[in-house]
Every structure is written in C-alpha cells, then in structure tokens.
Amino acid sequence: MNDQHTDDALKIVDGLIALIGDQTDEVKAGAVFKRWLSVQKSFWKYSFSNAMLIAFQAKQKGFEASQVAGFQTWKSLGRWPVKGATAIWILAPNFRKIEDRVTGEKKNIVTGFRSVPVFDVSQTTGEDLPVLDYRNHGDDMGLVTALEGEYFMRGIDLAYISEAEMSATCAGAKGFSRGSEVRILDTLTGAEKAGTLAHELAHSILHFKDGNVLDRDHSRSTLEIEAEAISAVILSAWGIDSSASAFYLAAWQGDSAKIKESMSRIANTVKSVLSNIMHEKCEEE
C-alpha cells in the first residue's frame, strides 16, 4: 500500500469539492441549462390518477410515456403532434369562483372534470428539446472493482439488475440505495458505472439511519447534491473526468453555496472511501 499516494489524494479533496461547486455554477449560468430549465417548467406535474391514465394509454399505444403536454404547450416549444398521432386523454378539473359567506373571500372550487388531450414527446416532431448529459464517459480505470470491494467491506448488498427490474422499482434510474442494499443497472459500463456505484454508496453511507430508514432531516435535493458531489470527487481523485456531474447537480438546484453547506459531510465521506480504496489504484500503477 502506498500511504503517500493515499495521503496526496486526501489532501486535494477540499479543493475538488470547491471545483465541482464552481463547475456547477458555470453550468447554471449557461444557455443550455437555462433553456433546459425553461422547458422543464412547461410540463405539468400530473396527479397520480392522471399519471396512471397516461401510463396505461401509452402502453396500449406501444410506448412508454416520458414527457407529456398539451398541444399549445408543445407548440410553444416548437413541436407539434405528428400526423396520425392519437391523443392520450387525461382529466382536468373545472373550477368555479365563489365568495365565502363568512369571510367574503373569493375562492375557487372544483365543480367537475373534463377530458383533455395530451401527447407524449415521442408523438411529436419539431425543434429538439435540450438534453442534459450528466453521464460520466470513458474507462473506469479500475475504480469499479475498487468500489465493489468497498461495498463488500462495508457489508452492503450490491447486485446488478436488468432495466425491466429497475423500471419496476425506480423507473428511469441508473441505481438506487436502500441503505444496506444497493441495486445498479446491469447495462452500465466504464466511468458511468463507477460514478453510479459511488453515488449510491454515498447514499448508503450518509443518508440512512438505523434499520435502513432514509434520513428525512434533509430535503431530497440536499441528499442528491451530497451523493453526486461525493461521486464526482471520488472519480476526480481517481483521475476520471467528472465534469458531467455538474449538470446533475444543477438539475437538483445545486450550486457552490449549497455544496459548501454540506462541505464537511461530503469531505468526510469521500475521505473515508478514498482511505480504503486508493491502495488498489497504487497497486495497478
């Protein structure tokens, strides 16, 4: 084991945390992220019943819904339904304004529901929507094996599962943590796989209390910011470019100030992991 090599990595952790914060600020100030954010605000957060209606009808039509909106919203984004596309029908409330007999205050009440047509992005054509690529690219340089060993050492049950299994539990995710149990998509490779392993490991170490209960003392945004910052710093210390993580952090309302708020939690977790795995990198070199 090369103690000096490990010590050198630990000494630069705080600087790497500050760097990912600066990169996130740059991303948030950029035109690509601003347009992406504007587009995201155009999509409604559908109720559970409407989400079920959308999922059921999309399955009947042979696709999985991702981004759904009405005709006027798609038009405002420079897109429109393709010829022959059949709408997905959801329920929208009808409101009527009344006056409270006691306070005299005007308020809206729901008087019924009406059917409203919407379309998934796959049913539309036109201007491309902005996409944030927060995947880490390239070779993992042995980090995957090192992190798998860290899972084993900490007694965390790690398994790789299919996309179908992942969708049944956490649709659209690359991995998830339940504290002492972590599942990762089995199609991931290279630096993307290493980054996901580091992200979910961070959740397991930092965000679960006794009995695998998720820590509710912090917001979901804070949990994701901390986990991704930890992942980015571990990759960077290993010599892997992690700049793509800045897009993920920005999407969770992260910035240098919020990363600084969690500085000690992020740094302590990173140093704990690096202290255990850096010797494997030394052995490879």
PDB file of N, CA and C in Angstrom, residues 105-157:
ATOM      1  N   GLU A 105     -64.242  36.210   1.252  1.00  0.00           N
ATOM      2  CA  GLU A 105     -63.080  35.940   0.408  1.00  0.00           C
ATOM      3  C   GLU A 105     -63.480  35.136  -0.823  1.00  0.00           C
ATOM      4  N   LYS A 106     -62.908  35.517  -1.974  1.00  0.00           N
ATOM      5  CA  LYS A 106     -63.151  34.790  -3.219  1.00  0.00           C
ATOM      6  C   LYS A 106     -62.256  33.553  -3.272  1.00  0.00           C
ATOM      7  N   LYS A 107     -62.827  32.420  -3.650  1.00  0.00           N
ATOM      8  CA  LYS A 107     -62.033  31.206  -3.782  1.00  0.00           C
ATOM      9  C   LYS A 107     -62.596  30.318  -4.879  1.00  0.00           C
ATOM     10  N   ASN A 108     -61.728  29.455  -5.410  1.00  0.00           N
ATOM     11  CA  ASN A 108     -62.130  28.536  -6.469  1.00  0.00           C
ATOM     12  C   ASN A 108     -62.519  27.186  -5.888  1.00  0.00           C
ATOM     13  N   ILE A 109     -63.593  26.617  -6.402  1.00  0.00           N
ATOM     14  CA  ILE A 109     -63.980  25.271  -6.014  1.00  0.00           C
ATOM     15  C   ILE A 109     -64.088  24.406  -7.266  1.00  0.00           C
ATOM     16  N   VAL A 110     -63.823  23.111  -7.110  1.00  0.00           N
ATOM     17  CA  VAL A 110     -63.915  22.172  -8.233  1.00  0.00           C
ATOM     18  C   VAL A 110     -65.377  21.772  -8.410  1.00  0.00           C
ATOM     19  N   THR A 111     -65.884  21.961  -9.623  1.00  0.00           N
ATOM     20  CA  THR A 111     -67.280  21.624  -9.907  1.00  0.00           C
ATOM     21  C   THR A 111     -67.427  20.370 -10.771  1.00  0.00           C
ATOM     22  N   GLY A 112     -66.313  19.841 -11.231  1.00  0.00           N
ATOM     23  CA  GLY A 112     -66.360  18.651 -12.075  1.00  0.00           C
ATOM     24  C   GLY A 112     -65.059  18.483 -12.830  1.00  0.00           C
ATOM     25  N   PHE A 113     -65.055  17.546 -13.772  1.00  0.00           N
ATOM     26  CA  PHE A 113     -63.846  17.280 -14.553  1.00  0.00           C
ATOM     27  C   PHE A 113     -64.196  17.172 -16.033  1.00  0.00           C
ATOM     28  N   ARG A 114     -63.218  17.448 -16.867  1.00  0.00           N
ATOM     29  CA  ARG A 114     -63.392  17.338 -18.318  1.00  0.00           C
ATOM     30  C   ARG A 114     -62.196  16.590 -18.902  1.00  0.00           C
ATOM     31  N   SER A 115     -62.404  15.937 -20.028  1.00  0.00           N
ATOM     32  CA  SER A 115     -61.329  15.218 -20.696  1.00  0.00           C
ATOM     33  C   SER A 115     -60.477  16.187 -21.511  1.00  0.00           C
ATOM     34  N   VAL A 116     -59.165  16.041 -21.398  1.00  0.00           N
ATOM     35  CA  VAL A 116     -58.227  16.920 -22.098  1.00  0.00           C
ATOM     36  C   VAL A 116     -57.200  16.070 -22.845  1.00  0.00           C
ATOM     37  N   PRO A 117     -56.941  16.379 -24.127  1.00  0.00           N
ATOM     38  CA  PRO A 117     -55.962  15.590 -24.891  1.00  0.00           C
ATOM     39  C   PRO A 117     -54.534  16.080 -24.647  1.00  0.00           C
ATOM     40  N   VAL A 118     -53.613  15.136 -24.467  1.00  0.00           N
ATOM     41  CA  VAL A 118     -52.185  15.456 -24.343  1.00  0.00           C
ATOM     42  C   VAL A 118     -51.404  14.488 -25.218  1.00  0.00           C
ATOM     43  N   PHE A 119     -50.142  14.820 -25.468  1.00  0.00           N
ATOM     44  CA  PHE A 119     -49.290  13.988 -26.323  1.00  0.00           C
ATOM     45  C   PHE A 119     -47.922  13.813 -25.672  1.00  0.00           C
ATOM     46  N   ASP A 120     -47.349  12.617 -25.843  1.00  0.00           N
ATOM     47  CA  ASP A 120     -46.001  12.367 -25.369  1.00  0.00           C
ATOM     48  C   ASP A 120     -45.012  12.923 -26.387  1.00  0.00           C
ATOM     49  N   VAL A 121     -43.805  13.219 -25.918  1.00  0.00           N
ATOM     50  CA  VAL A 121     -42.784  13.775 -26.810  1.00  0.00           C
ATOM     51  C   VAL A 121     -42.520  12.848 -27.990  1.00  0.00           C
ATOM     52  N   SER A 122     -42.634  11.537 -27.792  1.00  0.00           N
ATOM     53  CA  SER A 122     -42.397  10.584 -28.878  1.00  0.00           C
ATOM     54  C   SER A 122     -43.460  10.670 -29.965  1.00  0.00           C
ATOM     55  N   GLN A 123     -44.583  11.342 -29.670  1.00  0.00           N
ATOM     56  CA  GLN A 123     -45.658  11.519 -30.652  1.00  0.00           C
ATOM     57  C   GLN A 123     -45.559  12.861 -31.367  1.00  0.00           C
ATOM     58  N   THR A 124     -44.492  13.611 -31.088  1.00  0.00           N
ATOM     59  CA  THR A 124     -44.356  14.952 -31.663  1.00  0.00           C
ATOM     60  C   THR A 124     -43.100  15.060 -32.514  1.00  0.00           C
ATOM     61  N   THR A 125     -43.051  16.124 -33.294  1.00  0.00           N
ATOM     62  CA  THR A 125     -41.890  16.415 -34.126  1.00  0.00           C
ATOM     63  C   THR A 125     -41.624  17.912 -34.065  1.00  0.00           C
ATOM     64  N   GLY A 126     -40.429  18.310 -34.480  1.00  0.00           N
ATOM     65  CA  GLY A 126     -40.097  19.728 -34.467  1.00  0.00           C
ATOM     66  C   GLY A 126     -38.740  19.992 -33.850  1.00  0.00           C
ATOM     67  N   GLU A 127     -38.609  21.116 -33.185  1.00  0.00           N
ATOM     68  CA  GLU A 127     -37.333  21.516 -32.600  1.00  0.00           C
ATOM     69  C   GLU A 127     -36.904  20.554 -31.489  1.00  0.00           C
ATOM     70  N   ASP A 128     -35.632  20.182 -31.517  1.00  0.00           N
ATOM     71  CA  ASP A 128     -35.124  19.269 -30.487  1.00  0.00           C
ATOM     72  C   ASP A 128     -35.190  19.918 -29.105  1.00  0.00           C
ATOM     73  N   LEU A 129     -35.565  19.119 -28.109  1.00  0.00           N
ATOM     74  CA  LEU A 129     -35.562  19.600 -26.733  1.00  0.00           C
ATOM     75  C   LEU A 129     -34.151  19.489 -26.165  1.00  0.00           C
ATOM     76  N   PRO A 130     -33.753  20.428 -25.325  1.00  0.00           N
ATOM     77  CA  PRO A 130     -32.403  20.358 -24.740  1.00  0.00           C
ATOM     78  C   PRO A 130     -32.272  19.154 -23.815  1.00  0.00           C
ATOM     79  N   VAL A 131     -31.125  18.512 -23.855  1.00  0.00           N
ATOM     80  CA  VAL A 131     -30.857  17.336 -23.022  1.00  0.00           C
ATOM     81  C   VAL A 131     -29.597  17.589 -22.204  1.00  0.00           C
ATOM     82  N   LEU A 132     -29.675  17.326 -20.916  1.00  0.00           N
ATOM     83  CA  LEU A 132     -28.502  17.440 -20.062  1.00  0.00           C
ATOM     84  C   LEU A 132     -27.805  16.082 -19.982  1.00  0.00           C
ATOM     85  N   ASP A 133     -26.597  16.011 -20.481  1.00  0.00           N
ATOM     86  CA  ASP A 133     -25.845  14.755 -20.441  1.00  0.00           C
ATOM     87  C   ASP A 133     -24.983  14.745 -19.188  1.00  0.00           C
ATOM     88  N   TYR A 134     -25.481  14.101 -18.131  1.00  0.00           N
ATOM     89  CA  TYR A 134     -24.697  14.022 -16.903  1.00  0.00           C
ATOM     90  C   TYR A 134     -24.108  12.623 -16.700  1.00  0.00           C
ATOM     91  N   ARG A 135     -23.900  11.918 -17.808  1.00  0.00           N
ATOM     92  CA  ARG A 135     -23.217  10.625 -17.729  1.00  0.00           C
ATOM     93  C   ARG A 135     -21.703  10.844 -17.731  1.00  0.00           C
ATOM     94  N   ASN A 136     -20.994  10.081 -16.933  1.00  0.00           N
ATOM     95  CA  ASN A 136     -19.542  10.119 -16.956  1.00  0.00           C
ATOM     96  C   ASN A 136     -19.065   9.192 -18.067  1.00  0.00           C
ATOM     97  N   HIS A 137     -18.169   9.695 -18.892  1.00  0.00           N
ATOM     98  CA  HIS A 137     -17.721   8.934 -20.054  1.00  0.00           C
ATOM     99  C   HIS A 137     -16.297   8.419 -19.866  1.00  0.00           C
ATOM    100  N   GLY A 138     -15.968   7.370 -20.609  1.00  0.00           N
ATOM    101  CA  GLY A 138     -14.614   6.852 -20.602  1.00  0.00           C
ATOM    102  C   GLY A 138     -14.453   5.601 -19.747  1.00  0.00           C
ATOM    103  N   ASP A 139     -13.189   5.190 -19.596  1.00  0.00           N
ATOM    104  CA  ASP A 139     -12.852   3.974 -18.851  1.00  0.00           C
ATOM    105  C   ASP A 139     -12.914   4.243 -17.349  1.00  0.00           C
ATOM    106  N   ASP A 140     -13.211   3.215 -16.577  1.00  0.00           N
ATOM    107  CA  ASP A 140     -13.293   3.385 -15.124  1.00  0.00           C
ATOM    108  C   ASP A 140     -11.935   3.288 -14.440  1.00  0.00           C
ATOM    109  N   MET A 141     -10.902   2.866 -15.180  1.00  0.00           N
ATOM    110  CA  MET A 141      -9.529   2.824 -14.666  1.00  0.00           C
ATOM    111  C   MET A 141      -9.408   1.995 -13.377  1.00  0.00           C
ATOM    112  N   GLY A 142     -10.231   0.955 -13.284  1.00  0.00           N
ATOM    113  CA  GLY A 142     -10.160   0.067 -12.129  1.00  0.00           C
ATOM    114  C   GLY A 142     -10.993   0.496 -10.945  1.00  0.00           C
ATOM    115  N   LEU A 143     -11.693   1.634 -11.053  1.00  0.00           N
ATOM    116  CA  LEU A 143     -12.469   2.144  -9.920  1.00  0.00           C
ATOM    117  C   LEU A 143     -13.678   1.262  -9.613  1.00  0.00           C
ATOM    118  N   VAL A 144     -14.282   0.663 -10.634  1.00  0.00           N
ATOM    119  CA  VAL A 144     -15.441  -0.209 -10.400  1.00  0.00           C
ATOM    120  C   VAL A 144     -15.073  -1.340  -9.450  1.00  0.00           C
ATOM    121  N   THR A 145     -13.973  -2.010  -9.736  1.00  0.00           N
ATOM    122  CA  THR A 145     -13.528  -3.127  -8.883  1.00  0.00           C
ATOM    123  C   THR A 145     -13.236  -2.642  -7.463  1.00  0.00           C
ATOM    124  N   ALA A 146     -12.597  -1.483  -7.351  1.00  0.00           N
ATOM    125  CA  ALA A 146     -12.273  -0.938  -6.037  1.00  0.00           C
ATOM    126  C   ALA A 146     -13.538  -0.617  -5.249  1.00  0.00           C
ATOM    127  N   LEU A 147     -14.530  -0.038  -5.905  1.00  0.00           N
ATOM    128  CA  LEU A 147     -15.774   0.312  -5.217  1.00  0.00           C
ATOM    129  C   LEU A 147     -16.576  -0.940  -4.861  1.00  0.00           C
ATOM    130  N   GLU A 148     -16.551  -1.941  -5.717  1.00  0.00           N
ATOM    131  CA  GLU A 148     -17.233  -3.191  -5.379  1.00  0.00           C
ATOM    132  C   GLU A 148     -16.622  -3.794  -4.113  1.00  0.00           C
ATOM    133  N   GLY A 149     -15.318  -3.669  -3.977  1.00  0.00           N
ATOM    134  CA  GLY A 149     -14.660  -4.140  -2.760  1.00  0.00           C
ATOM    135  C   GLY A 149     -15.080  -3.325  -1.543  1.00  0.00           C
ATOM    136  N   GLU A 150     -15.305  -2.035  -1.748  1.00  0.00           N
ATOM    137  CA  GLU A 150     -15.753  -1.166  -0.652  1.00  0.00           C
ATOM    138  C   GLU A 150     -17.155  -1.557  -0.189  1.00  0.00           C
ATOM    139  N   TYR A 151     -18.018  -1.883  -1.122  1.00  0.00           N
ATOM    140  CA  TYR A 151     -19.357  -2.369  -0.767  1.00  0.00           C
ATOM    141  C   TYR A 151     -19.240  -3.626   0.099  1.00  0.00           C
ATOM    142  N   PHE A 152     -18.401  -4.554  -0.350  1.00  0.00           N
ATOM    143  CA  PHE A 152     -18.230  -5.819   0.380  1.00  0.00           C
ATOM    144  C   PHE A 152     -17.707  -5.568   1.789  1.00  0.00           C
ATOM    145  N   MET A 153     -16.706  -4.686   1.890  1.00  0.00           N
ATOM    146  CA  MET A 153     -16.096  -4.398   3.184  1.00  0.00           C
ATOM    147  C   MET A 153     -17.099  -3.789   4.159  1.00  0.00           C
ATOM    148  N   ARG A 154     -18.000  -2.947   3.632  1.00  0.00           N
ATOM    149  CA  ARG A 154     -18.983  -2.268   4.475  1.00  0.00           C
ATOM    150  C   ARG A 154     -20.239  -3.112   4.707  1.00  0.00           C
ATOM    151  N   GLY A 155     -20.302  -4.294   4.125  1.00  0.00           N
ATOM    152  CA  GLY A 155     -21.458  -5.155   4.320  1.00  0.00           C
ATOM    153  C   GLY A 155     -22.707  -4.695   3.607  1.00  0.00           C
ATOM    154  N   ILE A 156     -22.517  -3.979   2.497  1.00  0.00           N
ATOM    155  CA  ILE A 156     -23.657  -3.501   1.708  1.00  0.00           C
ATOM    156  C   ILE A 156     -23.919  -4.493   0.582  1.00  0.00           C
ATOM    157  N   ASP A 157     -25.134  -5.000   0.500  1.00  0.00           N
ATOM    158  CA  ASP A 157     -25.506  -5.981  -0.517  1.00  0.00           C
ATOM    159  C   ASP A 157     -25.640  -5.288  -1.874  1.00  0.00           C
TER     160      ASP A 157
END
